[in-house]
Amino acid sequence: GQGDFGSPFNWDAAYDILLCALESVDEDRFYVLRSSGDLTPSVDIAYADDLLSGMATLQGLQRKADIVSAFAIIFGLDIATEKLRTFMHLPSGKGKQRETIMIHSTGWVPRTVPVATRGVLKVLGNRYDISTECIHDSQYQYTKKQAEKACNILSRTRGDPAHKRMVLRCCVSKRAEYNGQF
């Protein structure tokens, strides 16, 4: 019905088209180390109106930017360039300072987007140290601090021990688990 226009299922269906198109870019893949110790190609992650898409080269990232641009144009969507976070992980902290990619709007009008090469970048609720070897160090420290703070508060409450355990399982550990999946 008419009230279902904003349904999460509509976003899922639209994102399925985009994610399948992005998956077709198979050269210049970015690999991640899984908990099993295996290196596997990273997958694109979409949630609500956010997308995380990694590539090993700027050329690969540009191919994906072209796909996202075409998708946005076809579906009548705008890419919010002020919210766009484009970065390159440079473990040495050294690299070109003025890398860019292009995104396109209706009529295939190009817009230059800078590619960050230093600092901590927040994407999908996670922090990434893009100019060090330990890309997840800031997120780990932040998650640990948040869990410690929650546990300290919980330890001082006078609630039932069973309820405290439930809060630990359902809230504190789930927050850390979300960040840990990345």
mmCIF file with all atom_site columns, C-alpha atoms in Angstrom:
data_model
loop_
_atom_site.group_PDB
_atom_site.id
_atom_site.type_symbol
_atom_site.label_atom_id
_atom_site.label_alt_id
_atom_site.label_comp_id
_atom_site.label_asym_id
_atom_site.label_entity_id
_atom_site.label_seq_id
_atom_site.pdbx_PDB_ins_code
_atom_site.Cartn_x
_atom_site.Cartn_y
_atom_site.Cartn_z
_atom_site.occupancy
_atom_site.B_iso_or_equiv
_atom_site.pdbx_formal_charge
_atom_site.auth_seq_id
_atom_site.auth_comp_id
_atom_site.auth_asym_id
_atom_site.auth_atom_id
_atom_site.pdbx_PDB_model_num
ATOM 1   C CA . GLY A 1 1   ? 0.000  0.000   0.000   1.00 0.00 ? 1   GLY A CA 1
ATOM 2   C CA . GLN A 1 2   ? 0.851  3.667   -0.097  1.00 0.00 ? 2   GLN A CA 1
ATOM 3   C CA . GLY A 1 3   ? 2.070  3.698   3.515   1.00 0.00 ? 3   GLY A CA 1
ATOM 4   C CA . ASP A 1 4   ? 4.733  1.087   2.680   1.00 0.00 ? 4   ASP A CA 1
ATOM 5   C CA . PHE A 1 5   ? 6.784  3.417   0.449   1.00 0.00 ? 5   PHE A CA 1
ATOM 6   C CA . GLY A 1 6   ? 9.434  3.966   3.138   1.00 0.00 ? 6   GLY A CA 1
ATOM 7   C CA . SER A 1 7   ? 9.503  0.317   4.112   1.00 0.00 ? 7   SER A CA 1
ATOM 8   C CA . PRO A 1 8   ? 12.882 -1.230  4.961   1.00 0.00 ? 8   PRO A CA 1
ATOM 9   C CA . PHE A 1 9   ? 12.011 -3.925  2.397   1.00 0.00 ? 9   PHE A CA 1
ATOM 10  C CA . ASN A 1 10  ? 12.060 -1.258  -0.333  1.00 0.00 ? 10  ASN A CA 1
ATOM 11  C CA . TRP A 1 11  ? 15.537 -0.167  0.781   1.00 0.00 ? 11  TRP A CA 1
ATOM 12  C CA . ASP A 1 12  ? 16.635 -3.819  0.868   1.00 0.00 ? 12  ASP A CA 1
ATOM 13  C CA . ALA A 1 13  ? 15.390 -4.396  -2.685  1.00 0.00 ? 13  ALA A CA 1
ATOM 14  C CA . ALA A 1 14  ? 17.058 -1.244  -3.995  1.00 0.00 ? 14  ALA A CA 1
ATOM 15  C CA . TYR A 1 15  ? 20.302 -1.945  -2.167  1.00 0.00 ? 15  TYR A CA 1
ATOM 16  C CA . ASP A 1 16  ? 20.332 -5.502  -3.508  1.00 0.00 ? 16  ASP A CA 1
ATOM 17  C CA . ILE A 1 17  ? 20.552 -4.073  -7.027  1.00 0.00 ? 17  ILE A CA 1
ATOM 18  C CA . LEU A 1 18  ? 23.379 -1.724  -6.016  1.00 0.00 ? 18  LEU A CA 1
ATOM 19  C CA . LEU A 1 19  ? 25.305 -4.348  -4.028  1.00 0.00 ? 19  LEU A CA 1
ATOM 20  C CA . CYS A 1 20  ? 25.111 -6.835  -6.917  1.00 0.00 ? 20  CYS A CA 1
ATOM 21  C CA . ALA A 1 21  ? 26.416 -4.166  -9.296  1.00 0.00 ? 21  ALA A CA 1
ATOM 22  C CA . LEU A 1 22  ? 29.254 -3.263  -6.914  1.00 0.00 ? 22  LEU A CA 1
ATOM 23  C CA . GLU A 1 23  ? 30.177 -6.928  -6.526  1.00 0.00 ? 23  GLU A CA 1
ATOM 24  C CA . SER A 1 24  ? 30.861 -7.054  -10.275 1.00 0.00 ? 24  SER A CA 1
ATOM 25  C CA . VAL A 1 25  ? 34.002 -4.955  -9.722  1.00 0.00 ? 25  VAL A CA 1
ATOM 26  C CA . ASP A 1 26  ? 36.328 -7.826  -8.959  1.00 0.00 ? 26  ASP A CA 1
ATOM 27  C CA . GLU A 1 27  ? 39.779 -6.458  -9.806  1.00 0.00 ? 27  GLU A CA 1
ATOM 28  C CA . ASP A 1 28  ? 41.606 -4.270  -7.274  1.00 0.00 ? 28  ASP A CA 1
ATOM 29  C CA . ARG A 1 29  ? 39.724 -5.912  -4.409  1.00 0.00 ? 29  ARG A CA 1
ATOM 30  C CA . PHE A 1 30  ? 40.486 -4.924  -0.812  1.00 0.00 ? 30  PHE A CA 1
ATOM 31  C CA . TYR A 1 31  ? 41.174 -7.964  1.392   1.00 0.00 ? 31  TYR A CA 1
ATOM 32  C CA . VAL A 1 32  ? 40.433 -8.256  5.102   1.00 0.00 ? 32  VAL A CA 1
ATOM 33  C CA . LEU A 1 33  ? 41.794 -10.678 7.685   1.00 0.00 ? 33  LEU A CA 1
ATOM 34  C CA . ARG A 1 34  ? 38.952 -12.728 9.142   1.00 0.00 ? 34  ARG A CA 1
ATOM 35  C CA . SER A 1 35  ? 38.973 -14.132 12.681  1.00 0.00 ? 35  SER A CA 1
ATOM 36  C CA . SER A 1 36  ? 39.748 -17.524 11.106  1.00 0.00 ? 36  SER A CA 1
ATOM 37  C CA . GLY A 1 37  ? 43.065 -16.133 9.876   1.00 0.00 ? 37  GLY A CA 1
ATOM 38  C CA . ASP A 1 38  ? 41.953 -16.199 6.218   1.00 0.00 ? 38  ASP A CA 1
ATOM 39  C CA . LEU A 1 39  ? 42.276 -13.247 3.876   1.00 0.00 ? 39  LEU A CA 1
ATOM 40  C CA . THR A 1 40  ? 39.013 -12.716 2.017   1.00 0.00 ? 40  THR A CA 1
ATOM 41  C CA . PRO A 1 41  ? 37.757 -9.977  -0.285  1.00 0.00 ? 41  PRO A CA 1
ATOM 42  C CA . SER A 1 42  ? 35.878 -7.317  1.654   1.00 0.00 ? 42  SER A CA 1
ATOM 43  C CA . VAL A 1 43  ? 32.183 -7.098  0.961   1.00 0.00 ? 43  VAL A CA 1
ATOM 44  C CA . ASP A 1 44  ? 30.218 -3.922  0.515   1.00 0.00 ? 44  ASP A CA 1
ATOM 45  C CA . ILE A 1 45  ? 28.024 -3.105  3.512   1.00 0.00 ? 45  ILE A CA 1
ATOM 46  C CA . ALA A 1 46  ? 24.803 -1.145  3.242   1.00 0.00 ? 46  ALA A CA 1
ATOM 47  C CA . TYR A 1 47  ? 22.553 -0.026  6.075   1.00 0.00 ? 47  TYR A CA 1
ATOM 48  C CA . ALA A 1 48  ? 19.662 2.436   5.771   1.00 0.00 ? 48  ALA A CA 1
ATOM 49  C CA . ASP A 1 49  ? 21.138 5.205   3.614   1.00 0.00 ? 49  ASP A CA 1
ATOM 50  C CA . ASP A 1 50  ? 24.796 4.347   4.373   1.00 0.00 ? 50  ASP A CA 1
ATOM 51  C CA . LEU A 1 51  ? 27.223 2.353   2.252   1.00 0.00 ? 51  LEU A CA 1
ATOM 52  C CA . LEU A 1 52  ? 30.742 1.135   3.036   1.00 0.00 ? 52  LEU A CA 1
ATOM 53  C CA . SER A 1 53  ? 32.686 -0.031  0.005   1.00 0.00 ? 53  SER A CA 1
ATOM 54  C CA . GLY A 1 54  ? 36.403 -0.807  0.061   1.00 0.00 ? 54  GLY A CA 1
ATOM 55  C CA . MET A 1 55  ? 38.871 -1.196  -2.772  1.00 0.00 ? 55  MET A CA 1
ATOM 56  C CA . ALA A 1 56  ? 42.651 -1.631  -2.906  1.00 0.00 ? 56  ALA A CA 1
ATOM 57  C CA . THR A 1 57  ? 43.258 1.118   -5.478  1.00 0.00 ? 57  THR A CA 1
ATOM 58  C CA . LEU A 1 58  ? 41.846 4.518   -6.358  1.00 0.00 ? 58  LEU A CA 1
ATOM 59  C CA . GLN A 1 59  ? 41.007 3.155   -9.808  1.00 0.00 ? 59  GLN A CA 1
ATOM 60  C CA . GLY A 1 60  ? 38.886 0.414   -8.238  1.00 0.00 ? 60  GLY A CA 1
ATOM 61  C CA . LEU A 1 61  ? 37.236 2.931   -5.939  1.00 0.00 ? 61  LEU A CA 1
ATOM 62  C CA . GLN A 1 62  ? 36.499 5.161   -8.934  1.00 0.00 ? 62  GLN A CA 1
ATOM 63  C CA . ARG A 1 63  ? 34.798 2.253   -10.744 1.00 0.00 ? 63  ARG A CA 1
ATOM 64  C CA . LYS A 1 64  ? 32.599 1.753   -7.694  1.00 0.00 ? 64  LYS A CA 1
ATOM 65  C CA . ALA A 1 65  ? 31.920 5.508   -7.445  1.00 0.00 ? 65  ALA A CA 1
ATOM 66  C CA . ASP A 1 66  ? 30.739 5.409   -11.068 1.00 0.00 ? 66  ASP A CA 1
ATOM 67  C CA . ILE A 1 67  ? 28.343 2.551   -10.249 1.00 0.00 ? 67  ILE A CA 1
ATOM 68  C CA . VAL A 1 68  ? 26.979 4.352   -7.175  1.00 0.00 ? 68  VAL A CA 1
ATOM 69  C CA . SER A 1 69  ? 26.598 7.548   -9.211  1.00 0.00 ? 69  SER A CA 1
ATOM 70  C CA . ALA A 1 70  ? 24.683 5.745   -11.964 1.00 0.00 ? 70  ALA A CA 1
ATOM 71  C CA . PHE A 1 71  ? 22.487 3.990   -9.379  1.00 0.00 ? 71  PHE A CA 1
ATOM 72  C CA . ALA A 1 72  ? 21.675 7.301   -7.670  1.00 0.00 ? 72  ALA A CA 1
ATOM 73  C CA . ILE A 1 73  ? 20.824 8.959   -10.981 1.00 0.00 ? 73  ILE A CA 1
ATOM 74  C CA . ILE A 1 74  ? 18.599 6.076   -12.146 1.00 0.00 ? 74  ILE A CA 1
ATOM 75  C CA . PHE A 1 75  ? 16.718 5.928   -8.838  1.00 0.00 ? 75  PHE A CA 1
ATOM 76  C CA . GLY A 1 76  ? 16.444 9.711   -8.490  1.00 0.00 ? 76  GLY A CA 1
ATOM 77  C CA . LEU A 1 77  ? 18.655 9.880   -5.390  1.00 0.00 ? 77  LEU A CA 1
ATOM 78  C CA . ASP A 1 78  ? 21.224 12.482  -4.411  1.00 0.00 ? 78  ASP A CA 1
ATOM 79  C CA . ILE A 1 79  ? 24.637 11.627  -3.016  1.00 0.00 ? 79  ILE A CA 1
ATOM 80  C CA . ALA A 1 80  ? 25.161 13.835  0.035   1.00 0.00 ? 80  ALA A CA 1
ATOM 81  C CA . THR A 1 81  ? 28.731 14.931  -0.674  1.00 0.00 ? 81  THR A CA 1
ATOM 82  C CA . GLU A 1 82  ? 28.938 16.713  2.692   1.00 0.00 ? 82  GLU A CA 1
ATOM 83  C CA . LYS A 1 83  ? 28.379 13.346  4.401   1.00 0.00 ? 83  LYS A CA 1
ATOM 84  C CA . LEU A 1 84  ? 30.548 11.327  2.010   1.00 0.00 ? 84  LEU A CA 1
ATOM 85  C CA . ARG A 1 85  ? 33.634 9.901   3.711   1.00 0.00 ? 85  ARG A CA 1
ATOM 86  C CA . THR A 1 86  ? 36.225 8.742   1.234   1.00 0.00 ? 86  THR A CA 1
ATOM 87  C CA . PHE A 1 87  ? 39.568 7.588   2.546   1.00 0.00 ? 87  PHE A CA 1
ATOM 88  C CA . MET A 1 88  ? 42.687 5.635   1.758   1.00 0.00 ? 88  MET A CA 1
ATOM 89  C CA . HIS A 1 89  ? 44.376 3.495   4.405   1.00 0.00 ? 89  HIS A CA 1
ATOM 90  C CA . LEU A 1 90  ? 48.065 4.431   4.369   1.00 0.00 ? 90  LEU A CA 1
ATOM 91  C CA . PRO A 1 91  ? 49.761 2.505   7.219   1.00 0.00 ? 91  PRO A CA 1
ATOM 92  C CA . SER A 1 92  ? 52.961 4.525   6.858   1.00 0.00 ? 92  SER A CA 1
ATOM 93  C CA . GLY A 1 93  ? 51.041 7.789   7.193   1.00 0.00 ? 93  GLY A CA 1
ATOM 94  C CA . LYS A 1 94  ? 52.803 8.953   4.048   1.00 0.00 ? 94  LYS A CA 1
ATOM 95  C CA . GLY A 1 95  ? 51.204 9.450   0.693   1.00 0.00 ? 95  GLY A CA 1
ATOM 96  C CA . LYS A 1 96  ? 49.860 11.992  -1.699  1.00 0.00 ? 96  LYS A CA 1
ATOM 97  C CA . GLN A 1 97  ? 47.868 14.640  0.104   1.00 0.00 ? 97  GLN A CA 1
ATOM 98  C CA . ARG A 1 98  ? 45.516 15.588  -2.710  1.00 0.00 ? 98  ARG A CA 1
ATOM 99  C CA . GLU A 1 99  ? 44.017 12.372  -4.027  1.00 0.00 ? 99  GLU A CA 1
ATOM 100 C CA . THR A 1 100 ? 40.472 12.654  -5.372  1.00 0.00 ? 100 THR A CA 1
ATOM 101 C CA . ILE A 1 101 ? 37.742 10.647  -7.025  1.00 0.00 ? 101 ILE A CA 1
ATOM 102 C CA . MET A 1 102 ? 34.766 11.839  -9.048  1.00 0.00 ? 102 MET A CA 1
ATOM 103 C CA . ILE A 1 103 ? 31.117 11.277  -8.369  1.00 0.00 ? 103 ILE A CA 1
ATOM 104 C CA . HIS A 1 104 ? 28.419 12.257  -10.811 1.00 0.00 ? 104 HIS A CA 1
ATOM 105 C CA . SER A 1 105 ? 24.966 13.762  -10.464 1.00 0.00 ? 105 SER A CA 1
ATOM 106 C CA . THR A 1 106 ? 22.026 13.959  -12.856 1.00 0.00 ? 106 THR A CA 1
ATOM 107 C CA . GLY A 1 107 ? 23.269 14.553  -16.415 1.00 0.00 ? 107 GLY A CA 1
ATOM 108 C CA . TRP A 1 108 ? 26.558 12.864  -15.450 1.00 0.00 ? 108 TRP A CA 1
ATOM 109 C CA . VAL A 1 109 ? 27.841 16.146  -14.038 1.00 0.00 ? 109 VAL A CA 1
ATOM 110 C CA . PRO A 1 110 ? 31.165 15.416  -12.292 1.00 0.00 ? 110 PRO A CA 1
ATOM 111 C CA . ARG A 1 111 ? 31.978 16.531  -8.756  1.00 0.00 ? 111 ARG A CA 1
ATOM 112 C CA . THR A 1 112 ? 35.427 16.128  -7.244  1.00 0.00 ? 112 THR A CA 1
ATOM 113 C CA . VAL A 1 113 ? 35.575 14.390  -3.874  1.00 0.00 ? 113 VAL A CA 1
ATOM 114 C CA . PRO A 1 114 ? 38.766 14.534  -1.782  1.00 0.00 ? 114 PRO A CA 1
ATOM 115 C CA . VAL A 1 115 ? 40.209 11.275  -0.465  1.00 0.00 ? 115 VAL A CA 1
ATOM 116 C CA . ALA A 1 116 ? 41.401 11.544  3.155   1.00 0.00 ? 116 ALA A CA 1
ATOM 117 C CA . THR A 1 117 ? 44.807 10.019  3.903   1.00 0.00 ? 117 THR A CA 1
ATOM 118 C CA . ARG A 1 118 ? 45.310 10.960  7.571   1.00 0.00 ? 118 ARG A CA 1
ATOM 119 C CA . GLY A 1 119 ? 43.481 10.832  10.867  1.00 0.00 ? 119 GLY A CA 1
ATOM 120 C CA . VAL A 1 120 ? 40.559 8.878   12.281  1.00 0.00 ? 120 VAL A CA 1
ATOM 121 C CA . LEU A 1 121 ? 37.485 8.496   10.139  1.00 0.00 ? 121 LEU A CA 1
ATOM 122 C CA . LYS A 1 122 ? 34.059 7.504   11.453  1.00 0.00 ? 122 LYS A CA 1
ATOM 123 C CA . VAL A 1 123 ? 31.968 5.345   9.109   1.00 0.00 ? 123 VAL A CA 1
ATOM 124 C CA . LEU A 1 124 ? 28.845 3.324   9.992   1.00 0.00 ? 124 LEU A CA 1
ATOM 125 C CA . GLY A 1 125 ? 29.462 4.017   13.675  1.00 0.00 ? 125 GLY A CA 1
ATOM 126 C CA . ASN A 1 126 ? 33.062 2.769   13.601  1.00 0.00 ? 126 ASN A CA 1
ATOM 127 C CA . ARG A 1 127 ? 36.331 4.627   13.828  1.00 0.00 ? 127 ARG A CA 1
ATOM 128 C CA . TYR A 1 128 ? 39.183 3.796   11.455  1.00 0.00 ? 128 TYR A CA 1
ATOM 129 C CA . ASP A 1 129 ? 42.792 4.951   11.946  1.00 0.00 ? 129 ASP A CA 1
ATOM 130 C CA . ILE A 1 130 ? 43.609 5.540   8.288   1.00 0.00 ? 130 ILE A CA 1
ATOM 131 C CA . SER A 1 131 ? 47.227 6.615   8.694   1.00 0.00 ? 131 SER A CA 1
ATOM 132 C CA . THR A 1 132 ? 48.589 3.863   10.969  1.00 0.00 ? 132 THR A CA 1
ATOM 133 C CA . GLU A 1 133 ? 49.142 0.128   10.761  1.00 0.00 ? 133 GLU A CA 1
ATOM 134 C CA . CYS A 1 134 ? 46.574 -0.436  13.535  1.00 0.00 ? 134 CYS A CA 1
ATOM 135 C CA . ILE A 1 135 ? 43.478 0.678   11.620  1.00 0.00 ? 135 ILE A CA 1
ATOM 136 C CA . HIS A 1 136 ? 41.167 -0.456  14.435  1.00 0.00 ? 136 HIS A CA 1
ATOM 137 C CA . ASP A 1 137 ? 43.092 0.877   17.465  1.00 0.00 ? 137 ASP A CA 1
ATOM 138 C CA . SER A 1 138 ? 40.914 3.965   18.093  1.00 0.00 ? 138 SER A CA 1
ATOM 139 C CA . GLN A 1 139 ? 37.744 1.898   17.774  1.00 0.00 ? 139 GLN A CA 1
ATOM 140 C CA . TYR A 1 140 ? 39.088 -0.752  20.133  1.00 0.00 ? 140 TYR A CA 1
ATOM 141 C CA . GLN A 1 141 ? 40.055 1.861   22.744  1.00 0.00 ? 141 GLN A CA 1
ATOM 142 C CA . TYR A 1 142 ? 36.684 3.625   22.405  1.00 0.00 ? 142 TYR A CA 1
ATOM 143 C CA . THR A 1 143 ? 34.698 0.367   22.652  1.00 0.00 ? 143 THR A CA 1
ATOM 144 C CA . LYS A 1 144 ? 36.739 -0.783  25.657  1.00 0.00 ? 144 LYS A CA 1
ATOM 145 C CA . LYS A 1 145 ? 36.194 2.557   27.410  1.00 0.00 ? 145 LYS A CA 1
ATOM 146 C CA . GLN A 1 146 ? 32.427 2.457   26.754  1.00 0.00 ? 146 GLN A CA 1
ATOM 147 C CA . ALA A 1 147 ? 32.178 -1.131  28.044  1.00 0.00 ? 147 ALA A CA 1
ATOM 148 C CA . GLU A 1 148 ? 34.220 -0.272  31.153  1.00 0.00 ? 148 GLU A CA 1
ATOM 149 C CA . LYS A 1 149 ? 32.027 2.757   31.840  1.00 0.00 ? 149 LYS A CA 1
ATOM 150 C CA . ALA A 1 150 ? 28.845 0.684   31.474  1.00 0.00 ? 150 ALA A CA 1
ATOM 151 C CA . CYS A 1 151 ? 30.246 -2.093  33.681  1.00 0.00 ? 151 CYS A CA 1
ATOM 152 C CA . ASN A 1 152 ? 31.289 0.422   36.357  1.00 0.00 ? 152 ASN A CA 1
ATOM 153 C CA . ILE A 1 153 ? 27.791 1.906   36.420  1.00 0.00 ? 153 ILE A CA 1
ATOM 154 C CA . LEU A 1 154 ? 26.228 -1.539  36.471  1.00 0.00 ? 154 LEU A CA 1
ATOM 155 C CA . SER A 1 155 ? 28.488 -2.724  39.301  1.00 0.00 ? 155 SER A CA 1
ATOM 156 C CA . ARG A 1 156 ? 27.319 0.192   41.476  1.00 0.00 ? 156 ARG A CA 1
ATOM 157 C CA . THR A 1 157 ? 23.607 -0.410  40.947  1.00 0.00 ? 157 THR A CA 1
ATOM 158 C CA . ARG A 1 158 ? 21.598 -2.337  43.515  1.00 0.00 ? 158 ARG A CA 1
ATOM 159 C CA . GLY A 1 159 ? 19.603 -4.342  41.038  1.00 0.00 ? 159 GLY A CA 1
ATOM 160 C CA . ASP A 1 160 ? 19.020 -8.063  40.964  1.00 0.00 ? 160 ASP A CA 1
ATOM 161 C CA . PRO A 1 161 ? 22.183 -9.946  39.815  1.00 0.00 ? 161 PRO A CA 1
ATOM 162 C CA . ALA A 1 162 ? 20.166 -11.829 37.180  1.00 0.00 ? 162 ALA A CA 1
ATOM 163 C CA . HIS A 1 163 ? 18.950 -8.533  35.717  1.00 0.00 ? 163 HIS A CA 1
ATOM 164 C CA . LYS A 1 164 ? 22.490 -7.166  35.705  1.00 0.00 ? 164 LYS A CA 1
ATOM 165 C CA . ARG A 1 165 ? 23.670 -10.218 33.746  1.00 0.00 ? 165 ARG A CA 1
ATOM 166 C CA . MET A 1 166 ? 20.842 -9.675  31.282  1.00 0.00 ? 166 MET A CA 1
ATOM 167 C CA . VAL A 1 167 ? 21.901 -6.030  30.799  1.00 0.00 ? 167 VAL A CA 1
ATOM 168 C CA . LEU A 1 168 ? 25.495 -7.184  30.204  1.00 0.00 ? 168 LEU A CA 1
ATOM 169 C CA . ARG A 1 169 ? 24.396 -9.766  27.619  1.00 0.00 ? 169 ARG A CA 1
ATOM 170 C CA . CYS A 1 170 ? 21.755 -7.669  25.863  1.00 0.00 ? 170 CYS A CA 1
ATOM 171 C CA . CYS A 1 171 ? 23.272 -4.187  25.957  1.00 0.00 ? 171 CYS A CA 1
ATOM 172 C CA . VAL A 1 172 ? 26.939 -3.934  26.856  1.00 0.00 ? 172 VAL A CA 1
ATOM 173 C CA . SER A 1 173 ? 28.167 -6.985  24.942  1.00 0.00 ? 173 SER A CA 1
ATOM 174 C CA . LYS A 1 174 ? 25.927 -6.284  21.914  1.00 0.00 ? 174 LYS A CA 1
ATOM 175 C CA . ARG A 1 175 ? 27.364 -2.782  21.526  1.00 0.00 ? 175 ARG A CA 1
ATOM 176 C CA . ALA A 1 176 ? 30.899 -4.176  21.549  1.00 0.00 ? 176 ALA A CA 1
ATOM 177 C CA . GLU A 1 177 ? 29.841 -7.017  19.247  1.00 0.00 ? 177 GLU A CA 1
ATOM 178 C CA . TYR A 1 178 ? 28.543 -4.539  16.630  1.00 0.00 ? 178 TYR A CA 1
ATOM 179 C CA . ASN A 1 179 ? 31.913 -2.787  16.458  1.00 0.00 ? 179 ASN A CA 1
ATOM 180 C CA . GLY A 1 180 ? 33.784 -6.091  16.599  1.00 0.00 ? 180 GLY A CA 1
ATOM 181 C CA . GLN A 1 181 ? 32.154 -7.367  13.411  1.00 0.00 ? 181 GLN A CA 1
ATOM 182 C CA . PHE A 1 182 ? 34.143 -4.849  11.376  1.00 0.00 ? 182 PHE A CA 1
#
